Amino acid sequence: MNKIRKLQGTLKTKLLSFRECIPFLVACLVLLSVISLKSPVLLFCLLTGSLITIVIQQVGQQIHLPKKRLTLLQILAVAAVLSVFWLDYFVDPAQAQFFRKAEDFFKNNLAPGTNASGNAQPAVSLVFNVLRAIYLLYIAISLVGVVNALRKDEDWQSVVRTPLLVVVAVTVADVLTGFVIGDSSSR
């Protein structure tokens, strides 16, 4: 009789704890539904990470791993799964941002050009891509010069000053171009 009362008391305590967890479980359900609609890959990674964590817990208990080591393995597993998601999320090709507003402005406002299709957009894109390529080559060549100055124990600060000024000037020019042109994508 005493064991039954103890069991009933334990069951009531567990039921009360479960009732307290219901809002949290509902919030988790809403979060998972939103994630699955926006990013099914993230949902898959979360579910895989949870499964791996549970498997590590069970295996760790079977082979009597210390609690610290078990926790470390679980953290590493979840970090690995989320790293895979992170890599998958950022694998999309980067779009050039350097003078993007100026390029869009000229594409949208230039009268039809002289090329065979009667459209100046490919020529505008070519010009801006050549400008971007020259800028990147300048940065790369300057970086090689800075590394060589460092290797030769020369004053690398004077070598890096000019490329840094160019980078700052181009960035300021890009920002000012955005201010002058405004948002041309809404047209």
Coordinates of N, CA and C in Angstrom, one line a residue:
M1 N 0.8 -1.2 0.0 CA 0.0 0.0 0.0 C 0.9 1.3 0.0
N2 N 1.9 1.2 0.7 CA 2.9 2.4 0.8 C 3.5 2.6 -0.5
K3 N 3.9 1.5 -1.2 CA 4.5 1.7 -2.5 C 3.6 2.3 -3.5
I4 N 2.3 1.9 -3.4 CA 1.3 2.5 -4.4 C 1.2 4.0 -4.2
R5 N 1.1 4.4 -2.9 CA 1.0 5.9 -2.6 C 2.3 6.6 -3.1
K6 N 3.4 5.9 -2.9 CA 4.7 6.6 -3.4 C 4.7 6.7 -4.9
L7 N 4.2 5.6 -5.6 CA 4.1 5.6 -7.0 C 3.1 6.7 -7.5
Q8 N 2.0 6.8 -6.8 CA 1.0 7.8 -7.2 C 1.6 9.2 -7.0
G9 N 2.3 9.4 -5.9 CA 2.9 10.7 -5.7 C 3.9 11.1 -6.7
T10 N 4.7 10.1 -7.1 CA 5.7 10.3 -8.2 C 5.0 10.5 -9.5
L11 N 4.0 9.8 -9.8 CA 3.2 10.0 -11.0 C 2.6 11.4 -11.1
K12 N 2.1 11.9 -10.0 CA 1.5 13.2 -9.9 C 2.6 14.3 -10.1
T13 N 3.8 14.1 -9.6 CA 4.9 15.0 -9.7 C 5.3 15.1 -11.2
K14 N 5.4 13.9 -11.8 CA 5.8 13.8 -13.2 C 4.8 14.5 -14.1
L15 N 3.5 14.2 -13.8 CA 2.4 14.8 -14.6 C 2.4 16.4 -14.4
L16 N 2.7 16.9 -13.2 CA 2.8 18.3 -13.0 C 4.0 18.9 -13.8
S17 N 5.1 18.2 -13.8 CA 6.3 18.6 -14.5 C 6.0 18.6 -16.0
F18 N 5.2 17.6 -16.5 CA 4.9 17.6 -17.9 C 3.9 18.7 -18.3
R19 N 3.0 19.1 -17.4 CA 2.1 20.2 -17.6 C 2.8 21.5 -17.7
E20 N 3.9 21.6 -16.9 CA 4.7 22.8 -16.9 C 5.5 22.9 -18.2
C21 N 5.8 21.8 -18.8 CA 6.6 21.8 -20.0 C 5.8 22.0 -21.3
I22 N 4.4 21.9 -21.2 CA 3.6 22.0 -22.4 C 3.8 23.3 -23.2
P23 N 3.9 24.5 -22.5 CA 4.1 25.7 -23.3 C 5.5 25.7 -24.1
F24 N 6.5 25.1 -23.4 CA 7.8 25.0 -24.1 C 7.7 24.0 -25.3
L25 N 7.0 22.9 -25.1 CA 6.8 22.0 -26.2 C 6.0 22.6 -27.3
V26 N 5.0 23.3 -27.0 CA 4.3 24.0 -28.1 C 5.1 25.0 -28.8
A27 N 6.0 25.8 -28.1 CA 6.9 26.7 -28.7 C 7.9 26.0 -29.6
C28 N 8.4 24.9 -29.1 CA 9.3 24.1 -30.0 C 8.6 23.6 -31.2
L29 N 7.4 23.2 -31.1 CA 6.6 22.7 -32.3 C 6.4 23.8 -33.3
V30 N 6.1 25.0 -32.8 CA 5.9 26.1 -33.7 C 7.2 26.5 -34.4
L31 N 8.3 26.5 -33.6 CA 9.6 26.8 -34.1 C 10.0 25.8 -35.2
L32 N 9.8 24.5 -34.9 CA 10.1 23.5 -35.9 C 9.3 23.6 -37.2
S33 N 8.0 24.0 -37.0 CA 7.2 24.1 -38.2 C 7.6 25.3 -39.1
V34 N 8.0 26.4 -38.4 CA 8.5 27.6 -39.1 C 9.8 27.2 -39.8
I35 N 10.7 26.6 -39.1 CA 12.0 26.2 -39.7 C 11.8 25.2 -40.9
S36 N 10.8 24.3 -40.8 CA 10.6 23.4 -41.9 C 10.0 24.0 -43.1
L37 N 9.2 25.1 -42.9 CA 8.7 25.8 -44.0 C 9.8 26.7 -44.7
K38 N 10.6 27.3 -43.9 CA 11.6 28.2 -44.4 C 12.9 27.5 -44.9
S39 N 13.3 26.5 -44.1 CA 14.6 25.8 -44.5 C 14.5 24.4 -44.1
P40 N 14.1 23.5 -45.0 CA 14.0 22.1 -44.6 C 15.4 21.5 -44.3
V41 N 16.4 22.1 -44.9 CA 17.8 21.5 -44.6 C 18.1 21.7 -43.1
L42 N 17.8 22.9 -42.6 CA 18.0 23.2 -41.1 C 17.2 22.2 -40.3
L43 N 16.0 21.9 -40.6 CA 15.2 21.0 -39.9 C 15.8 19.6 -39.9
F44 N 16.3 19.2 -41.1 CA 16.9 17.9 -41.2 C 18.2 17.9 -40.3
C45 N 19.0 18.9 -40.4 CA 20.2 19.0 -39.5 C 19.8 18.9 -38.1
L46 N 18.8 19.6 -37.6 CA 18.4 19.6 -36.2 C 17.9 18.2 -35.8
L47 N 17.1 17.6 -36.7 CA 16.7 16.2 -36.3 C 17.9 15.2 -36.3
T48 N 18.8 15.4 -37.3 CA 19.9 14.5 -37.3 C 20.8 14.7 -36.1
G49 N 21.0 16.0 -35.7 CA 21.8 16.3 -34.5 C 21.2 15.7 -33.3
S50 N 19.9 15.8 -33.2 CA 19.2 15.2 -32.0 C 19.3 13.7 -32.0
L51 N 19.2 13.1 -33.1 CA 19.3 11.6 -33.2 C 20.7 11.2 -32.8
I52 N 21.7 11.9 -33.4 CA 23.1 11.6 -33.1 C 23.4 11.8 -31.6
T53 N 22.8 12.8 -31.0 CA 23.0 13.1 -29.5 C 22.4 11.9 -28.7
I54 N 21.2 11.5 -29.1 CA 20.6 10.4 -28.4 C 21.4 9.1 -28.5
V55 N 21.9 8.8 -29.7 CA 22.6 7.6 -29.9 C 23.9 7.7 -29.1
I56 N 24.6 8.8 -29.1 CA 25.8 9.0 -28.3 C 25.5 8.8 -26.8
Q57 N 24.4 9.3 -26.4 CA 24.0 9.1 -25.0 C 23.8 7.6 -24.6
Q58 N 23.1 6.9 -25.5 CA 22.8 5.5 -25.3 C 24.1 4.6 -25.3
V59 N 25.0 4.9 -26.3 CA 26.2 4.2 -26.4 C 27.1 4.5 -25.3
G60 N 27.2 5.8 -24.9 CA 28.0 6.2 -23.7 C 27.6 5.5 -22.4
Q61 N 26.3 5.3 -22.2 CA 25.8 4.6 -21.1 C 26.2 3.1 -21.1
Q62 N 26.1 2.6 -22.3 CA 26.5 1.1 -22.4 C 27.9 0.9 -22.2
I63 N 28.8 1.7 -22.6 CA 30.2 1.5 -22.4 C 30.8 2.3 -21.2
H64 N 29.9 2.9 -20.5 CA 30.3 3.6 -19.2 C 31.3 4.7 -19.4
L65 N 31.0 5.6 -20.4 CA 31.8 6.8 -20.6 C 31.6 7.8 -19.4
P66 N 32.6 8.5 -19.0 CA 32.4 9.5 -18.0 C 31.5 10.6 -18.6
K67 N 30.8 11.3 -17.7 CA 29.8 12.3 -18.1 C 30.4 13.5 -18.9
K68 N 31.6 13.9 -18.5 CA 32.2 15.0 -19.2 C 32.6 14.6 -20.6
R69 N 33.1 13.4 -20.8 CA 33.5 13.0 -22.1 C 32.2 12.8 -23.0
L70 N 31.2 12.3 -22.4 CA 29.9 12.1 -23.1 C 29.3 13.4 -23.6
T71 N 29.3 14.4 -22.7 CA 28.9 15.7 -23.0 C 29.7 16.4 -24.1
L72 N 31.0 16.2 -24.0 CA 31.9 16.7 -25.1 C 31.6 16.1 -26.4
L73 N 31.4 14.8 -26.5 CA 31.1 14.1 -27.7 C 29.8 14.6 -28.3
Q74 N 28.8 14.8 -27.5 CA 27.5 15.3 -27.9 C 27.6 16.7 -28.5
I75 N 28.4 17.6 -27.8 CA 28.6 18.9 -28.3 C 29.3 18.9 -29.6
L76 N 30.3 18.1 -29.8 CA 31.1 18.0 -31.0 C 30.2 17.5 -32.2
A77 N 29.3 16.5 -31.9 CA 28.4 16.0 -32.9 C 27.5 17.0 -33.4
V78 N 26.9 17.8 -32.4 CA 25.9 18.8 -32.8 C 26.6 19.9 -33.6
A79 N 27.9 20.3 -33.2 CA 28.6 21.3 -33.9 C 29.0 20.8 -35.3
A80 N 29.3 19.6 -35.5 CA 29.6 19.1 -36.8 C 28.3 19.1 -37.7
V81 N 27.2 18.7 -37.2 CA 26.0 18.8 -38.0 C 25.6 20.2 -38.3
L82 N 25.7 21.1 -37.4 CA 25.4 22.5 -37.7 C 26.4 23.1 -38.6
S83 N 27.7 22.7 -38.6 CA 28.7 23.1 -39.5 C 28.3 22.7 -40.9
V84 N 27.8 21.5 -41.1 CA 27.3 21.0 -42.4 C 26.2 21.9 -42.9
F85 N 25.3 22.3 -42.0 CA 24.2 23.2 -42.4 C 24.8 24.5 -42.8
W86 N 25.7 25.0 -42.0 CA 26.3 26.3 -42.3 C 27.0 26.3 -43.7
L87 N 27.7 25.2 -44.0 CA 28.4 25.2 -45.3 C 27.3 25.1 -46.4
D88 N 26.2 24.3 -46.2 CA 25.2 24.2 -47.2 C 24.5 25.5 -47.4
Y89 N 24.3 26.3 -46.3 CA 23.6 27.6 -46.4 C 24.4 28.6 -47.2
F90 N 25.7 28.6 -47.0 CA 26.6 29.6 -47.6 C 27.2 29.1 -48.9
V91 N 26.8 28.0 -49.5 CA 27.4 27.5 -50.7 C 26.9 28.3 -51.9
D92 N 25.8 29.0 -51.8 CA 25.3 29.8 -52.9 C 26.3 30.7 -53.4
P93 N 26.4 31.0 -54.7 CA 27.4 31.9 -55.2 C 27.2 33.3 -54.7
A94 N 28.3 34.0 -54.5 CA 28.2 35.3 -54.0 C 27.9 36.3 -55.1
Q95 N 27.1 37.3 -54.9 CA 26.8 38.3 -55.9 C 27.7 39.5 -55.6
A96 N 28.3 40.0 -56.7 CA 29.2 41.2 -56.5 C 28.4 42.3 -56.0
Q97 N 28.9 43.0 -55.0 CA 28.3 44.1 -54.4 C 29.0 45.4 -54.8
F98 N 30.2 45.4 -55.3 CA 30.9 46.5 -55.6 C 30.3 47.3 -56.8
F99 N 29.8 48.4 -56.6 CA 29.2 49.3 -57.6 C 28.0 48.6 -58.2
R100 N 27.3 47.7 -57.4 CA 26.1 47.1 -57.9 C 25.0 48.1 -58.2
K101 N 24.8 49.1 -57.4 CA 23.7 50.1 -57.6 C 24.0 50.9 -58.9
A102 N 25.3 51.2 -59.1 CA 25.6 52.0 -60.3 C 25.4 51.1 -61.5
E103 N 25.7 49.8 -61.5 CA 25.5 49.0 -62.6 C 24.0 48.8 -62.9
D104 N 23.2 48.6 -61.9 CA 21.7 48.6 -62.0 C 21.2 49.9 -62.6
F105 N 21.7 51.0 -62.1 CA 21.3 52.3 -62.6 C 21.5 52.4 -64.1
F106 N 22.7 52.1 -64.6 CA 23.0 52.2 -66.0 C 22.2 51.1 -66.8
K107 N 22.0 50.0 -66.3 CA 21.2 49.0 -67.0 C 19.8 49.4 -67.2
N108 N 19.2 50.0 -66.2 CA 17.8 50.5 -66.2 C 17.6 51.7 -67.0
N109 N 18.6 52.6 -67.0 CA 18.4 54.0 -67.6 C 19.1 54.2 -68.9
L110 N 20.0 53.4 -69.3 CA 20.6 53.6 -70.6 C 19.7 53.2 -71.7
A111 N 19.7 54.1 -72.7 CA 18.9 53.8 -73.9 C 19.3 52.5 -74.5
P112 N 18.5 51.8 -75.3 CA 18.9 50.6 -75.9 C 20.2 50.9 -76.7
G113 N 21.1 50.0 -76.5 CA 22.5 50.2 -77.1 C 22.6 49.8 -78.5
T114 N 23.9 49.6 -78.9 CA 24.2 49.4 -80.3 C 24.5 47.9 -80.5
N115 N 24.4 47.1 -79.5 CA 24.8 45.7 -79.8 C 23.7 45.0 -80.6
A116 N 23.9 43.7 -81.0 CA 23.0 43.0 -82.0 C 21.6 42.9 -81.4
S117 N 21.5 42.7 -80.1 CA 20.1 42.4 -79.6 C 19.4 43.8 -79.3
G118 N 20.1 44.9 -79.5 CA 19.4 46.2 -79.3 C 19.3 46.5 -77.8
N119 N 20.2 45.9 -77.0 CA 20.2 46.1 -75.5 C 21.6 46.3 -75.0
A120 N 21.7 47.3 -74.2 CA 23.1 47.7 -73.7 C 23.4 47.0 -72.4
Q121 N 22.5 46.2 -71.9 CA 22.8 45.6 -70.6 C 24.0 44.7 -70.6
P122 N 24.3 43.8 -71.6 CA 25.5 43.0 -71.5 C 26.8 43.9 -71.6
A123 N 26.7 45.0 -72.3 CA 27.9 45.9 -72.4 C 28.2 46.5 -71.0
V124 N 27.1 47.0 -70.4 CA 27.2 47.6 -69.1 C 27.8 46.6 -68.1
S125 N 27.3 45.4 -68.1 CA 27.8 44.3 -67.2 C 29.2 44.0 -67.5
L126 N 29.6 44.0 -68.7 CA 31.0 43.7 -69.0 C 31.9 44.8 -68.5
V127 N 31.5 46.1 -68.7 CA 32.4 47.2 -68.2 C 32.5 47.1 -66.6
F128 N 31.4 46.9 -65.9 CA 31.5 46.8 -64.5 C 32.3 45.6 -64.0
N129 N 32.1 44.5 -64.7 CA 32.9 43.3 -64.3 C 34.4 43.5 -64.6
V130 N 34.8 44.2 -65.7 CA 36.2 44.5 -65.9 C 36.7 45.4 -64.8
L131 N 35.9 46.4 -64.4 CA 36.3 47.3 -63.3 C 36.5 46.5 -62.0
R132 N 35.6 45.5 -61.7 CA 35.8 44.7 -60.5 C 37.0 43.8 -60.6
A133 N 37.3 43.3 -61.8 CA 38.5 42.4 -62.0 C 39.7 43.2 -61.8
I134 N 39.8 44.4 -62.3 CA 41.0 45.2 -62.2 C 41.2 45.6 -60.7
Y135 N 40.1 45.9 -60.0 CA 40.2 46.2 -58.6 C 40.7 45.0 -57.8
L136 N 40.2 43.8 -58.0 CA 40.6 42.6 -57.3 C 42.1 42.3 -57.7
L137 N 42.5 42.5 -58.9 CA 43.9 42.2 -59.3 C 44.8 43.2 -58.5
Y138 N 44.4 44.5 -58.4 CA 45.2 45.5 -57.7 C 45.4 45.1 -56.2
I139 N 44.3 44.6 -55.6 CA 44.3 44.2 -54.2 C 45.3 43.0 -54.1
A140 N 45.2 42.0 -55.0 CA 46.0 40.9 -54.9 C 47.5 41.2 -55.1
I141 N 47.8 42.0 -56.1 CA 49.2 42.4 -56.3 C 49.7 43.2 -55.1
S142 N 48.9 44.1 -54.5 CA 49.3 44.9 -53.4 C 49.5 43.9 -52.2
L143 N 48.7 42.9 -52.0 CA 48.9 42.0 -50.9 C 50.2 41.2 -51.1
V144 N 50.5 40.8 -52.3 CA 51.8 40.2 -52.5 C 53.0 41.1 -52.1
G145 N 52.9 42.4 -52.5 CA 53.9 43.4 -52.1 C 54.0 43.5 -50.6
V146 N 52.9 43.5 -49.9 CA 52.9 43.6 -48.4 C 53.6 42.3 -47.8
V147 N 53.2 41.2 -48.3 CA 53.8 39.9 -47.8 C 55.3 39.9 -48.1
N148 N 55.8 40.4 -49.2 CA 57.2 40.5 -49.5 C 57.9 41.4 -48.6
A149 N 57.3 42.6 -48.3 CA 57.9 43.5 -47.3 C 58.0 42.9 -45.9
L150 N 57.0 42.1 -45.5 CA 57.1 41.5 -44.3 C 58.2 40.4 -44.2
R151 N 58.3 39.7 -45.3 CA 59.4 38.7 -45.4 C 60.8 39.3 -45.3
K152 N 60.9 40.4 -45.9 CA 62.2 41.1 -46.0 C 62.5 42.0 -44.8
D153 N 61.6 42.0 -43.8 CA 61.7 42.8 -42.6 C 61.8 44.3 -43.0
E154 N 61.1 44.7 -44.0 CA 61.0 46.1 -44.4 C 59.8 46.8 -43.6
D155 N 59.7 48.0 -43.8 CA 58.6 48.8 -43.2 C 57.3 48.4 -44.0
W156 N 56.5 47.5 -43.6 CA 55.4 47.0 -44.3 C 54.2 48.0 -44.2
Q157 N 54.3 48.9 -43.2 CA 53.2 49.9 -43.0 C 53.2 50.9 -44.1
S158 N 54.3 51.3 -44.6 CA 54.3 52.2 -45.7 C 53.9 51.5 -47.0
V159 N 54.2 50.2 -47.1 CA 53.8 49.5 -48.3 C 52.3 49.3 -48.4
V160 N 51.7 49.1 -47.2 CA 50.2 48.9 -47.2 C 49.4 50.2 -47.2
R161 N 50.0 51.3 -47.0 CA 49.2 52.6 -46.9 C 48.5 52.9 -48.2
T162 N 49.2 52.8 -49.3 CA 48.5 53.2 -50.6 C 47.4 52.2 -51.0
P163 N 47.6 50.9 -50.9 CA 46.4 50.0 -51.2 C 45.3 50.2 -50.3
L164 N 45.6 50.5 -49.0 CA 44.5 50.7 -48.1 C 43.7 52.0 -48.4
L165 N 44.4 53.0 -48.8 CA 43.8 54.3 -49.2 C 42.9 54.0 -50.4
V166 N 43.4 53.2 -51.4 CA 42.6 52.9 -52.6 C 41.3 52.1 -52.2
V167 N 41.4 51.2 -51.3 CA 40.3 50.4 -50.8 C 39.3 51.3 -50.2
V168 N 39.7 52.2 -49.3 CA 38.8 53.1 -48.6 C 38.2 54.1 -49.6
A169 N 39.0 54.6 -50.6 CA 38.4 55.5 -51.6 C 37.4 54.8 -52.4
V170 N 37.6 53.6 -52.9 CA 36.6 52.9 -53.7 C 35.4 52.6 -52.9
T171 N 35.5 52.2 -51.6 CA 34.4 52.0 -50.8 C 33.5 53.2 -50.6
V172 N 34.2 54.3 -50.3 CA 33.5 55.6 -50.1 C 32.8 56.0 -51.4
A173 N 33.5 55.8 -52.6 CA 32.9 56.1 -53.9 C 31.6 55.2 -54.1
D174 N 31.7 54.0 -53.7 CA 30.6 53.1 -53.9 C 29.4 53.5 -53.0
V175 N 29.7 53.9 -51.8 CA 28.6 54.4 -50.9 C 28.0 55.7 -51.4
L176 N 28.8 56.6 -51.8 CA 28.3 57.9 -52.4 C 27.5 57.7 -53.6
T177 N 28.0 56.7 -54.5 CA 27.2 56.4 -55.7 C 25.8 55.9 -55.3
G178 N 25.7 55.1 -54.3 CA 24.4 54.6 -53.8 C 23.6 55.8 -53.3
F179 N 24.2 56.8 -52.7 CA 23.4 57.9 -52.2 C 22.9 58.8 -53.4
V180 N 23.7 59.0 -54.4 CA 23.4 59.8 -55.5 C 22.3 59.1 -56.4
I181 N 22.5 57.8 -56.6 CA 21.6 57.1 -57.5 C 20.3 56.7 -56.8
G182 N 20.4 56.3 -55.5 CA 19.3 55.9 -54.8 C 19.0 54.4 -55.1
D183 N 17.8 54.0 -54.8 CA 17.4 52.6 -55.0 C 16.7 52.5 -56.4
S184 N 17.5 52.0 -57.4 CA 17.0 51.8 -58.7 C 16.3 50.5 -59.0
S185 N 16.2 49.6 -58.0 CA 15.6 48.4 -58.2 C 14.1 48.5 -58.1
S186 N 13.5 49.5 -57.6 CA 12.1 49.7 -57.4 C 11.4 50.2 -58.7
R187 N 12.2 50.5 -59.7 CA 11.6 51.1 -60.9 C 11.1 50.0 -61.9

